[in-house]
Amino acid sequence: MVNIIWVSLFIIGLLFAAVNGTMDKVNEALFQGAKEAVTICFGLISVLTFWLGLMKIAEKSGLLRGLSRLLQPVARFLFPEVPKDHPALGYILSNMSANMFGLGNAATPMGIKAMEELKRLNGGKNEASRSMITLLAINTASITLIPTTVISIRIQYGSVSPTEIVGTTILATACSTAGAVLVDRYFHYRRMKKRM
Amino acid sequence: MGWVTTISVWIIPMFIALILVTGTIKKVPTYETFVEGAKDGIQMSFSIIPYLVGMLVAITVFRESGAMEYMFTKLRPFLELVGIPAEIMPLALIRPLSGTGALGMTSDLIATHGPDSFIGRLASTMQGSTDTTFYVLTVYFGAVGIKKMGDALKVGLIADVIGIAASIIIVSIIFL
């Protein structure tokens, strides 16, 4: 599916450029897109290096295990395949709480670390496991409590009440997260059926 | 508003303090452990590059060729029929694809229509309530070398549709 979407984005774009005479823009886009990707990755180096270092201390001191115990009831429901007290749960909880407070910079390293742990649980295969898909679904739906960036944009444009959208955002995000979990479950059971 | 900003500013430093204090109490060699863990970060960032370059180039070509624009104009009458304001549609469609693109569009909508207008509130809610699915997918799976994504993309995109629909319905009920 990813392959099809990826190729379609290119081919549709190229066909369009041919018909509309925007080929010069496409040439520019090739370099611009690649450059942006590398810039993002370089930006990630600083954040990833710092947080992964810090989280290693949290892991060794048992803090992460403590956090995962806190999450136990939710985790049992969301990630039934992950064993009790596994460090992956600690990273998942850190990832979710960073997202809730709109701290994307901190959320990404925790999410990646959680993925790494989940991959290890899955025997190191290069295939996404059930728990990995669930974690991803929760992240794309992004449970937000405080949409920091949006609030700052609203302040910038002189909103009378910059935070009035906090309530609607929490409601909408709750819907999309619940939706993501349900859809994820549905696809999981469909996969199980196919395998039988 | 005051407490919201205060929490956002304090939470990370407090979390760092908690980690360092717990580590010291539990007699973890903090600095050495930090360096050991930090090393992974460098390698991880580099392993994301191929995934992200592939995805971002494709998305940028699609956008810059005018194909994305064309898609909006074609979808417009249909969407208006369902009751979705036409101004918001480009944002809804770009949200899963490009984080910077969506942020730019949200600022633009807020600037044009005003932050306290219906469109401004809707754009704000939409921006805050879902994340860039393609980016999350590429970075999270790219960093740990997952090539077979299974149903992840489908689940993520359906969640986006739910989030966008929920934003429109909720903002309409509360602010109209």
mmCIF file of C-alpha atoms in Angstrom:
data_model
loop_
_atom_site.group_PDB
_atom_site.id
_atom_site.type_symbol
_atom_site.label_atom_id
_atom_site.label_comp_id
_atom_site.label_asym_id
_atom_site.label_seq_id
_atom_site.Cartn_x
_atom_site.Cartn_y
_atom_site.Cartn_z
ATOM 1 C CA MET A 1 0.000 0.000 0.000
ATOM 2 C CA VAL A 2 2.826 2.418 0.850
ATOM 3 C CA ASN A 3 4.491 1.551 -2.439
ATOM 4 C CA ILE A 4 1.357 2.357 -4.412
ATOM 5 C CA ILE A 5 0.770 5.676 -2.645
ATOM 6 C CA TRP A 6 4.395 6.658 -3.009
ATOM 7 C CA VAL A 7 4.543 5.957 -6.745
ATOM 8 C CA SER A 8 1.135 7.585 -7.318
ATOM 9 C CA LEU A 9 2.252 10.816 -5.657
ATOM 10 C CA PHE A 10 5.147 10.989 -8.120
ATOM 11 C CA ILE A 11 3.347 9.859 -11.272
ATOM 12 C CA ILE A 12 0.247 12.002 -10.735
ATOM 13 C CA GLY A 13 2.497 14.958 -9.958
ATOM 14 C CA LEU A 14 4.627 14.403 -13.048
ATOM 15 C CA LEU A 15 1.626 13.933 -15.356
ATOM 16 C CA PHE A 16 0.146 17.092 -13.942
ATOM 17 C CA ALA A 17 3.314 19.052 -14.476
ATOM 18 C CA ALA A 18 3.480 17.807 -18.081
ATOM 19 C CA VAL A 19 -0.071 18.972 -18.819
ATOM 20 C CA ASN A 20 0.072 22.218 -16.866
ATOM 21 C CA GLY A 21 3.597 23.209 -17.819
ATOM 22 C CA THR A 22 4.844 23.281 -14.233
ATOM 23 C CA MET A 23 7.824 21.012 -14.915
ATOM 24 C CA ASP A 24 10.278 23.655 -13.715
ATOM 25 C CA LYS A 25 8.513 23.694 -10.368
ATOM 26 C CA VAL A 26 8.810 19.916 -10.162
ATOM 27 C CA ASN A 27 12.547 20.148 -10.722
ATOM 28 C CA GLU A 28 12.742 22.611 -7.891
ATOM 29 C CA ALA A 29 10.501 20.417 -5.718
ATOM 30 C CA LEU A 30 12.854 17.446 -6.089
ATOM 31 C CA PHE A 31 15.696 19.290 -4.449
ATOM 32 C CA GLN A 32 13.560 21.239 -2.044
ATOM 33 C CA GLY A 33 11.866 18.102 -0.705
ATOM 34 C CA ALA A 34 15.120 16.214 -0.267
ATOM 35 C CA LYS A 35 16.725 19.170 1.434
ATOM 36 C CA GLU A 36 13.815 19.626 3.814
ATOM 37 C CA ALA A 37 13.963 15.945 4.781
ATOM 38 C CA VAL A 38 17.665 16.103 5.586
ATOM 39 C CA THR A 39 17.181 19.352 7.506
ATOM 40 C CA ILE A 40 14.509 17.698 9.652
ATOM 41 C CA CYS A 41 16.769 14.724 10.348
ATOM 42 C CA PHE A 42 19.633 16.988 11.344
ATOM 43 C CA GLY A 43 17.300 18.834 13.654
ATOM 44 C CA LEU A 44 16.397 15.495 15.174
ATOM 45 C CA ILE A 45 20.009 14.646 16.025
ATOM 46 C CA SER A 46 20.164 17.134 18.880
ATOM 47 C CA VAL A 47 16.799 16.188 20.333
ATOM 48 C CA LEU A 48 17.260 12.435 19.954
ATOM 49 C CA THR A 49 20.766 12.446 21.366
ATOM 50 C CA PHE A 50 19.771 14.408 24.449
ATOM 51 C CA TRP A 51 16.552 12.549 25.241
ATOM 52 C CA LEU A 52 17.832 9.058 24.541
ATOM 53 C CA GLY A 53 20.759 9.761 26.862
ATOM 54 C CA LEU A 54 18.494 11.018 29.592
ATOM 55 C CA MET A 55 15.996 8.207 29.176
ATOM 56 C CA LYS A 56 18.781 5.657 29.528
ATOM 57 C CA ILE A 57 19.294 6.978 33.054
ATOM 58 C CA ALA A 58 15.548 6.715 33.668
ATOM 59 C CA GLU A 59 15.643 3.142 32.429
ATOM 60 C CA LYS A 60 18.589 2.078 34.572
ATOM 61 C CA SER A 61 17.285 3.729 37.713
ATOM 62 C CA GLY A 62 13.973 1.888 37.422
ATOM 63 C CA LEU A 63 12.003 5.092 36.959
ATOM 64 C CA LEU A 64 10.710 3.898 33.611
ATOM 65 C CA ARG A 65 9.492 0.649 35.147
ATOM 66 C CA GLY A 66 7.690 2.683 37.794
ATOM 67 C CA LEU A 67 6.009 4.732 35.108
ATOM 68 C CA SER A 68 4.929 1.652 33.222
ATOM 69 C CA ARG A 69 3.340 0.282 36.394
ATOM 70 C CA LEU A 70 1.281 3.476 36.591
ATOM 71 C CA LEU A 71 0.039 2.847 33.087
ATOM 72 C CA GLN A 72 -0.769 -0.814 33.731
ATOM 73 C CA PRO A 73 -4.594 -0.729 33.422
ATOM 74 C CA VAL A 74 -4.555 1.326 30.207
ATOM 75 C CA ALA A 75 -1.651 -0.643 28.797
ATOM 76 C CA ARG A 76 -3.318 -4.015 29.434
ATOM 77 C CA PHE A 77 -6.185 -2.837 27.265
ATOM 78 C CA LEU A 78 -4.204 -1.060 24.535
ATOM 79 C CA PHE A 79 -1.144 -3.301 24.346
ATOM 80 C CA PRO A 80 -2.174 -6.809 25.456
ATOM 81 C CA GLU A 81 0.896 -8.323 23.787
ATOM 82 C CA VAL A 82 3.437 -6.369 25.845
ATOM 83 C CA PRO A 83 4.482 -8.188 29.051
ATOM 84 C CA LYS A 84 3.859 -6.591 32.436
ATOM 85 C CA ASP A 85 6.463 -4.093 33.652
ATOM 86 C CA HIS A 86 8.239 -4.082 30.299
ATOM 87 C CA PRO A 87 10.286 -0.894 29.677
ATOM 88 C CA ALA A 88 8.403 -0.401 26.389
ATOM 89 C CA LEU A 89 5.359 0.608 28.433
ATOM 90 C CA GLY A 90 7.393 3.271 30.229
ATOM 91 C CA TYR A 91 8.460 4.764 26.915
ATOM 92 C CA ILE A 92 4.903 4.584 25.603
ATOM 93 C CA LEU A 93 3.626 6.458 28.652
ATOM 94 C CA SER A 94 6.356 9.106 28.310
ATOM 95 C CA ASN A 95 5.514 9.452 24.625
ATOM 96 C CA MET A 96 1.807 9.872 25.315
ATOM 97 C CA SER A 97 2.280 12.398 28.108
ATOM 98 C CA ALA A 98 4.704 14.499 26.046
ATOM 99 C CA ASN A 99 2.130 14.526 23.237
ATOM 100 C CA MET A 100 -0.623 15.548 25.628
ATOM 101 C CA PHE A 101 1.277 18.647 26.623
ATOM 102 C CA GLY A 102 2.095 19.499 23.035
ATOM 103 C CA LEU A 103 5.799 18.775 23.473
ATOM 104 C CA GLY A 104 6.455 17.162 20.114
ATOM 105 C CA ASN A 105 10.233 17.488 20.470
ATOM 106 C CA ALA A 106 10.244 15.249 23.514
ATOM 107 C CA ALA A 107 7.504 12.947 22.243
ATOM 108 C CA THR A 108 9.366 11.786 19.131
ATOM 109 C CA PRO A 109 12.427 10.278 20.883
ATOM 110 C CA MET A 110 10.212 8.465 23.407
ATOM 111 C CA GLY A 111 8.027 7.130 20.602
ATOM 112 C CA ILE A 112 11.025 5.895 18.633
ATOM 113 C CA LYS A 113 12.495 4.265 21.723
ATOM 114 C CA ALA A 114 9.156 2.565 22.399
ATOM 115 C CA MET A 115 9.128 1.310 18.806
ATOM 116 C CA GLU A 116 12.611 -0.092 19.281
ATOM 117 C CA GLU A 117 11.537 -2.000 22.388
ATOM 118 C CA LEU A 118 8.451 -3.286 20.590
ATOM 119 C CA LYS A 119 10.587 -4.419 17.676
ATOM 120 C CA ARG A 120 12.790 -6.366 20.086
ATOM 121 C CA LEU A 121 9.660 -7.989 21.530
ATOM 122 C CA ASN A 122 8.700 -8.963 18.006
ATOM 123 C CA GLY A 123 11.968 -10.834 17.475
ATOM 124 C CA GLY A 124 13.629 -7.966 15.580
ATOM 125 C CA LYS A 125 11.644 -8.566 12.408
ATOM 126 C CA ASN A 126 11.321 -5.701 9.914
ATOM 127 C CA GLU A 127 7.571 -6.134 9.982
ATOM 128 C CA ALA A 128 5.220 -3.975 12.058
ATOM 129 C CA SER A 129 3.726 -5.917 14.966
ATOM 130 C CA ARG A 130 0.252 -5.414 16.365
ATOM 131 C CA SER A 131 1.503 -3.251 19.251
ATOM 132 C CA MET A 132 3.567 -1.116 16.875
ATOM 133 C CA ILE A 133 0.530 -0.367 14.738
ATOM 134 C CA THR A 134 -1.440 0.547 17.867
ATOM 135 C CA LEU A 135 1.294 2.904 19.072
ATOM 136 C CA LEU A 136 1.442 4.516 15.665
ATOM 137 C CA ALA A 137 -2.328 4.914 15.497
ATOM 138 C CA ILE A 138 -2.370 6.635 18.890
ATOM 139 C CA ASN A 139 0.420 8.944 17.781
ATOM 140 C CA THR A 140 -1.144 9.962 14.475
ATOM 141 C CA ALA A 141 -4.357 10.748 16.318
ATOM 142 C CA SER A 142 -2.153 12.614 18.813
ATOM 143 C CA ILE A 143 -3.902 12.906 22.161
ATOM 144 C CA THR A 144 -3.525 16.607 22.912
ATOM 145 C CA LEU A 145 -4.473 18.446 26.086
ATOM 146 C CA ILE A 146 -2.686 21.706 25.380
ATOM 147 C CA PRO A 147 -2.165 22.612 21.722
ATOM 148 C CA THR A 148 0.759 24.931 22.485
ATOM 149 C CA THR A 149 1.641 25.879 18.898
ATOM 150 C CA VAL A 150 -1.907 26.768 17.916
ATOM 151 C CA ILE A 151 -2.387 28.867 21.047
ATOM 152 C CA SER A 152 0.735 30.857 20.237
ATOM 153 C CA ILE A 153 -0.438 31.463 16.650
ATOM 154 C CA ARG A 154 -3.782 32.682 17.976
ATOM 155 C CA ILE A 155 -2.060 35.056 20.383
ATOM 156 C CA GLN A 156 0.064 36.326 17.528
ATOM 157 C CA TYR A 157 -3.017 37.231 15.492
ATOM 158 C CA GLY A 158 -4.672 39.024 18.379
ATOM 159 C CA SER A 159 -7.322 36.554 19.463
ATOM 160 C CA VAL A 160 -9.633 37.769 22.223
ATOM 161 C CA SER A 161 -9.533 34.306 23.758
ATOM 162 C CA PRO A 162 -6.560 32.303 22.475
ATOM 163 C CA THR A 163 -7.331 29.260 24.639
ATOM 164 C CA GLU A 164 -11.021 28.937 23.807
ATOM 165 C CA ILE A 165 -10.136 26.187 21.342
ATOM 166 C CA VAL A 166 -8.575 24.000 24.048
ATOM 167 C CA GLY A 167 -11.941 22.433 24.864
ATOM 168 C CA THR A 168 -12.875 21.701 21.255
ATOM 169 C CA THR A 169 -9.393 20.359 20.578
ATOM 170 C CA ILE A 170 -9.566 17.956 23.523
ATOM 171 C CA LEU A 171 -12.987 16.719 22.384
ATOM 172 C CA ALA A 172 -11.879 16.306 18.766
ATOM 173 C CA THR A 173 -8.663 14.596 19.758
ATOM 174 C CA ALA A 174 -10.555 12.250 22.082
ATOM 175 C CA CYS A 175 -12.788 11.295 19.157
ATOM 176 C CA SER A 176 -9.892 10.687 16.791
ATOM 177 C CA THR A 177 -7.935 8.706 19.393
ATOM 178 C CA ALA A 178 -10.943 6.554 20.255
ATOM 179 C CA GLY A 179 -11.541 6.164 16.524
ATOM 180 C CA ALA A 180 -7.913 5.167 15.938
ATOM 181 C CA VAL A 181 -8.049 2.533 18.675
ATOM 182 C CA LEU A 182 -11.313 1.097 17.339
ATOM 183 C CA VAL A 183 -10.099 1.027 13.720
ATOM 184 C CA ASP A 184 -6.843 -0.538 14.892
ATOM 185 C CA ARG A 185 -8.787 -3.254 16.731
ATOM 186 C CA TYR A 186 -10.959 -3.877 13.699
ATOM 187 C CA PHE A 187 -7.962 -4.367 11.422
ATOM 188 C CA HIS A 188 -6.302 -6.592 14.005
ATOM 189 C CA TYR A 189 -9.287 -8.948 14.168
ATOM 190 C CA ARG A 190 -9.531 -8.927 10.397
ATOM 191 C CA ARG A 191 -5.899 -10.002 10.182
ATOM 192 C CA MET A 192 -6.535 -12.764 12.722
ATOM 193 C CA LYS A 193 -9.470 -14.031 10.690
ATOM 194 C CA LYS A 194 -7.430 -14.095 7.508
ATOM 195 C CA ARG A 195 -4.718 -16.100 9.187
ATOM 196 C CA MET A 196 -7.135 -18.779 10.370
ATOM 197 C CA MET B 1 -4.291 30.757 30.276
ATOM 198 C CA GLY B 2 -1.709 31.457 32.953
ATOM 199 C CA TRP B 3 -1.596 27.958 34.395
ATOM 200 C CA VAL B 4 -1.539 26.364 30.954
ATOM 201 C CA THR B 5 1.642 28.152 29.940
ATOM 202 C CA THR B 6 3.155 27.573 33.369
ATOM 203 C CA ILE B 7 2.635 23.805 33.103
ATOM 204 C CA SER B 8 4.080 23.713 29.584
ATOM 205 C CA VAL B 9 7.178 25.600 30.686
ATOM 206 C CA TRP B 10 7.765 23.639 33.895
ATOM 207 C CA ILE B 11 6.984 20.081 32.931
ATOM 208 C CA ILE B 12 10.163 19.245 30.985
ATOM 209 C CA PRO B 13 12.692 20.727 33.422
ATOM 210 C CA MET B 14 10.871 19.001 36.293
ATOM 211 C CA PHE B 15 10.920 15.698 34.457
ATOM 212 C CA ILE B 16 14.665 16.061 33.859
ATOM 213 C CA ALA B 17 15.214 16.815 37.547
ATOM 214 C CA LEU B 18 13.187 13.739 38.491
ATOM 215 C CA ILE B 19 15.301 11.506 36.219
ATOM 216 C CA LEU B 20 18.597 12.878 37.496
ATOM 217 C CA VAL B 21 17.640 12.724 41.175
ATOM 218 C CA THR B 22 16.235 9.184 40.900
ATOM 219 C CA GLY B 23 19.350 8.093 39.010
ATOM 220 C CA THR B 24 21.630 9.520 41.690
ATOM 221 C CA ILE B 25 19.649 7.953 44.535
ATOM 222 C CA LYS B 26 19.691 4.561 42.810
ATOM 223 C CA LYS B 27 23.486 4.938 42.330
ATOM 224 C CA VAL B 28 23.357 4.882 38.522
ATOM 225 C CA PRO B 29 26.574 6.277 36.952
ATOM 226 C CA THR B 30 24.497 9.121 35.497
ATOM 227 C CA TYR B 31 26.926 10.809 33.137
ATOM 228 C CA GLU B 32 28.318 7.591 31.652
ATOM 229 C CA THR B 33 24.825 6.204 31.223
ATOM 230 C CA PHE B 34 23.737 9.419 29.521
ATOM 231 C CA VAL B 35 26.573 9.207 27.002
ATOM 232 C CA GLU B 36 25.874 5.537 26.383
ATOM 233 C CA GLY B 37 22.213 6.190 25.594
ATOM 234 C CA ALA B 38 22.895 9.376 23.657
ATOM 235 C CA LYS B 39 25.076 7.507 21.163
ATOM 236 C CA ASP B 40 21.987 5.741 19.822
ATOM 237 C CA GLY B 41 20.442 9.100 18.997
ATOM 238 C CA ILE B 42 23.005 9.954 16.342
ATOM 239 C CA GLN B 43 22.682 6.663 14.521
ATOM 240 C CA MET B 44 18.906 6.797 14.753
ATOM 241 C CA SER B 45 18.662 10.269 13.204
ATOM 242 C CA PHE B 46 20.760 9.158 10.268
ATOM 243 C CA SER B 47 18.752 6.018 9.687
ATOM 244 C CA ILE B 48 15.614 8.145 9.258
ATOM 245 C CA ILE B 49 17.101 10.153 6.363
ATOM 246 C CA PRO B 50 16.373 7.715 3.491
ATOM 247 C CA TYR B 51 12.758 7.206 4.562
ATOM 248 C CA LEU B 52 12.064 10.880 5.013
ATOM 249 C CA VAL B 53 13.799 11.967 1.787
ATOM 250 C CA GLY B 54 11.752 9.457 -0.208
ATOM 251 C CA MET B 55 8.476 10.531 1.335
ATOM 252 C CA LEU B 56 9.049 14.286 1.341
ATOM 253 C CA VAL B 57 10.260 14.472 -2.263
ATOM 254 C CA ALA B 58 7.161 12.612 -3.449
ATOM 255 C CA ILE B 59 4.847 14.871 -1.433
ATOM 256 C CA THR B 60 6.604 18.061 -2.556
ATOM 257 C CA VAL B 61 6.424 17.024 -6.229
ATOM 258 C CA PHE B 62 2.737 16.261 -5.826
ATOM 259 C CA ARG B 63 2.102 19.655 -4.227
ATOM 260 C CA GLU B 64 4.287 21.825 -6.456
ATOM 261 C CA SER B 65 3.052 20.285 -9.718
ATOM 262 C CA GLY B 66 -0.372 21.715 -8.974
ATOM 263 C CA ALA B 67 -1.948 18.275 -8.606
ATOM 264 C CA MET B 68 -2.916 18.943 -5.002
ATOM 265 C CA GLU B 69 -4.546 22.241 -5.936
ATOM 266 C CA TYR B 70 -6.483 20.529 -8.725
ATOM 267 C CA MET B 71 -7.706 17.872 -6.317
ATOM 268 C CA PHE B 72 -9.093 20.600 -4.024
ATOM 269 C CA THR B 73 -11.055 22.324 -6.780
ATOM 270 C CA LYS B 74 -12.503 19.015 -7.995
ATOM 271 C CA LEU B 75 -13.543 17.942 -4.505
ATOM 272 C CA ARG B 76 -14.977 21.324 -3.589
ATOM 273 C CA PRO B 77 -18.589 21.051 -4.862
ATOM 274 C CA PHE B 78 -18.949 17.605 -3.369
ATOM 275 C CA LEU B 79 -17.664 18.738 0.015
ATOM 276 C CA GLU B 80 -19.859 21.803 0.094
ATOM 277 C CA LEU B 81 -22.797 19.490 -0.492
ATOM 278 C CA VAL B 82 -21.959 17.614 2.713
ATOM 279 C CA GLY B 83 -21.681 20.911 4.588
ATOM 280 C CA ILE B 84 -17.914 21.228 4.891
ATOM 281 C CA PRO B 85 -16.743 24.829 4.454
ATOM 282 C CA ALA B 86 -14.625 25.058 1.316
ATOM 283 C CA GLU B 87 -11.963 27.237 2.953
ATOM 284 C CA ILE B 88 -11.048 24.521 5.418
ATOM 285 C CA MET B 89 -10.674 21.681 2.910
ATOM 286 C CA PRO B 90 -7.075 22.284 1.775
ATOM 287 C CA LEU B 91 -6.025 22.189 5.432
ATOM 288 C CA ALA B 92 -7.929 18.964 6.063
ATOM 289 C CA LEU B 93 -6.259 17.342 3.071
ATOM 290 C CA ILE B 94 -2.748 18.556 3.757
ATOM 291 C CA ARG B 95 -2.817 17.799 7.512
ATOM 292 C CA PRO B 96 -1.840 14.101 7.186
ATOM 293 C CA LEU B 97 0.781 14.827 4.504
ATOM 294 C CA SER B 98 2.871 17.762 5.625
ATOM 295 C CA GLY B 99 3.310 19.225 9.098
ATOM 296 C CA THR B 100 4.952 22.468 7.998
ATOM 297 C CA GLY B 101 2.441 22.821 5.170
ATOM 298 C CA ALA B 102 -0.481 22.444 7.549
ATOM 299 C CA LEU B 103 0.990 24.857 10.070
ATOM 300 C CA GLY B 104 1.509 27.444 7.331
ATOM 301 C CA MET B 105 -2.043 26.964 6.129
ATOM 302 C CA THR B 106 -3.467 27.266 9.648
ATOM 303 C CA SER B 107 -1.605 30.537 10.222
ATOM 304 C CA ASP B 108 -2.817 31.749 6.856
ATOM 305 C CA LEU B 109 -6.467 30.884 7.602
ATOM 306 C CA ILE B 110 -6.250 32.515 11.040
ATOM 307 C CA ALA B 111 -4.656 35.617 9.518
ATOM 308 C CA THR B 112 -7.263 35.902 6.736
ATOM 309 C CA HIS B 113 -10.427 35.077 8.655
ATOM 310 C CA GLY B 114 -9.374 36.171 12.133
ATOM 311 C CA PRO B 115 -8.621 33.861 15.077
ATOM 312 C CA ASP B 116 -12.096 34.268 16.571
ATOM 313 C CA SER B 117 -14.046 33.565 13.374
ATOM 314 C CA PHE B 118 -15.681 30.205 12.727
ATOM 315 C CA ILE B 119 -13.011 29.272 10.168
ATOM 316 C CA GLY B 120 -10.256 30.439 12.520
ATOM 317 C CA ARG B 121 -11.558 28.332 15.382
ATOM 318 C CA LEU B 122 -12.091 25.339 13.139
ATOM 319 C CA ALA B 123 -8.587 25.595 11.687
ATOM 320 C CA SER B 124 -7.133 25.873 15.202
ATOM 321 C CA THR B 125 -9.024 22.811 16.404
ATOM 322 C CA MET B 126 -8.092 20.777 13.348
ATOM 323 C CA GLN B 127 -4.436 21.703 13.603
ATOM 324 C CA GLY B 128 -4.301 20.697 17.255
ATOM 325 C CA SER B 129 -6.328 17.533 17.112
ATOM 326 C CA THR B 130 -4.485 15.338 14.608
ATOM 327 C CA ASP B 131 -0.867 14.805 13.719
ATOM 328 C CA THR B 132 0.991 14.440 10.425
ATOM 329 C CA THR B 133 0.366 10.740 9.767
ATOM 330 C CA PHE B 134 2.941 10.370 7.001
ATOM 331 C CA TYR B 135 5.641 12.029 9.089
ATOM 332 C CA VAL B 136 4.933 9.968 12.200
ATOM 333 C CA LEU B 137 4.834 6.800 10.120
ATOM 334 C CA THR B 138 8.062 7.574 8.276
ATOM 335 C CA VAL B 139 10.040 8.711 11.313
ATOM 336 C CA TYR B 140 8.883 6.104 13.850
ATOM 337 C CA PHE B 141 9.158 3.135 11.522
ATOM 338 C CA GLY B 142 12.197 4.521 9.714
ATOM 339 C CA ALA B 143 14.228 4.923 12.883
ATOM 340 C CA VAL B 144 13.889 1.276 13.835
ATOM 341 C CA GLY B 145 13.981 -0.081 10.281
ATOM 342 C CA ILE B 146 10.432 -1.350 9.801
ATOM 343 C CA LYS B 147 9.790 -1.925 6.123
ATOM 344 C CA LYS B 148 6.491 -3.811 6.169
ATOM 345 C CA MET B 149 4.023 -1.383 7.678
ATOM 346 C CA GLY B 150 0.991 -3.667 7.668
ATOM 347 C CA ASP B 151 -2.247 -1.817 8.275
ATOM 348 C CA ALA B 152 -0.526 1.148 9.949
ATOM 349 C CA LEU B 153 -1.078 3.635 7.115
ATOM 350 C CA LYS B 154 -4.725 2.689 6.682
ATOM 351 C CA VAL B 155 -5.403 2.981 10.415
ATOM 352 C CA GLY B 156 -3.615 6.337 10.588
ATOM 353 C CA LEU B 157 -5.488 7.825 7.645
ATOM 354 C CA ILE B 158 -8.891 6.636 8.855
ATOM 355 C CA ALA B 159 -8.097 8.178 12.255
ATOM 356 C CA ASP B 160 -7.332 11.453 10.457
ATOM 357 C CA VAL B 161 -10.693 11.420 8.706
ATOM 358 C CA ILE B 162 -12.398 10.788 12.051
ATOM 359 C CA GLY B 163 -10.450 13.635 13.664
ATOM 360 C CA ILE B 164 -11.298 16.087 10.892
ATOM 361 C CA ALA B 165 -14.979 15.142 10.878
ATOM 362 C CA ALA B 166 -15.052 15.386 14.683
ATOM 363 C CA SER B 167 -13.432 18.858 14.566
ATOM 364 C CA ILE B 168 -16.039 20.155 12.131
ATOM 365 C CA ILE B 169 -18.977 18.711 14.084
ATOM 366 C CA ILE B 170 -17.712 19.780 17.520
ATOM 367 C CA VAL B 171 -16.759 23.324 16.500
ATOM 368 C CA SER B 172 -20.113 23.731 14.729
ATOM 369 C CA ILE B 173 -22.034 22.625 17.823
ATOM 370 C CA ILE B 174 -20.052 24.692 20.321
ATOM 371 C CA PHE B 175 -19.418 27.917 18.421
ATOM 372 C CA LEU B 176 -22.335 28.257 15.997
#
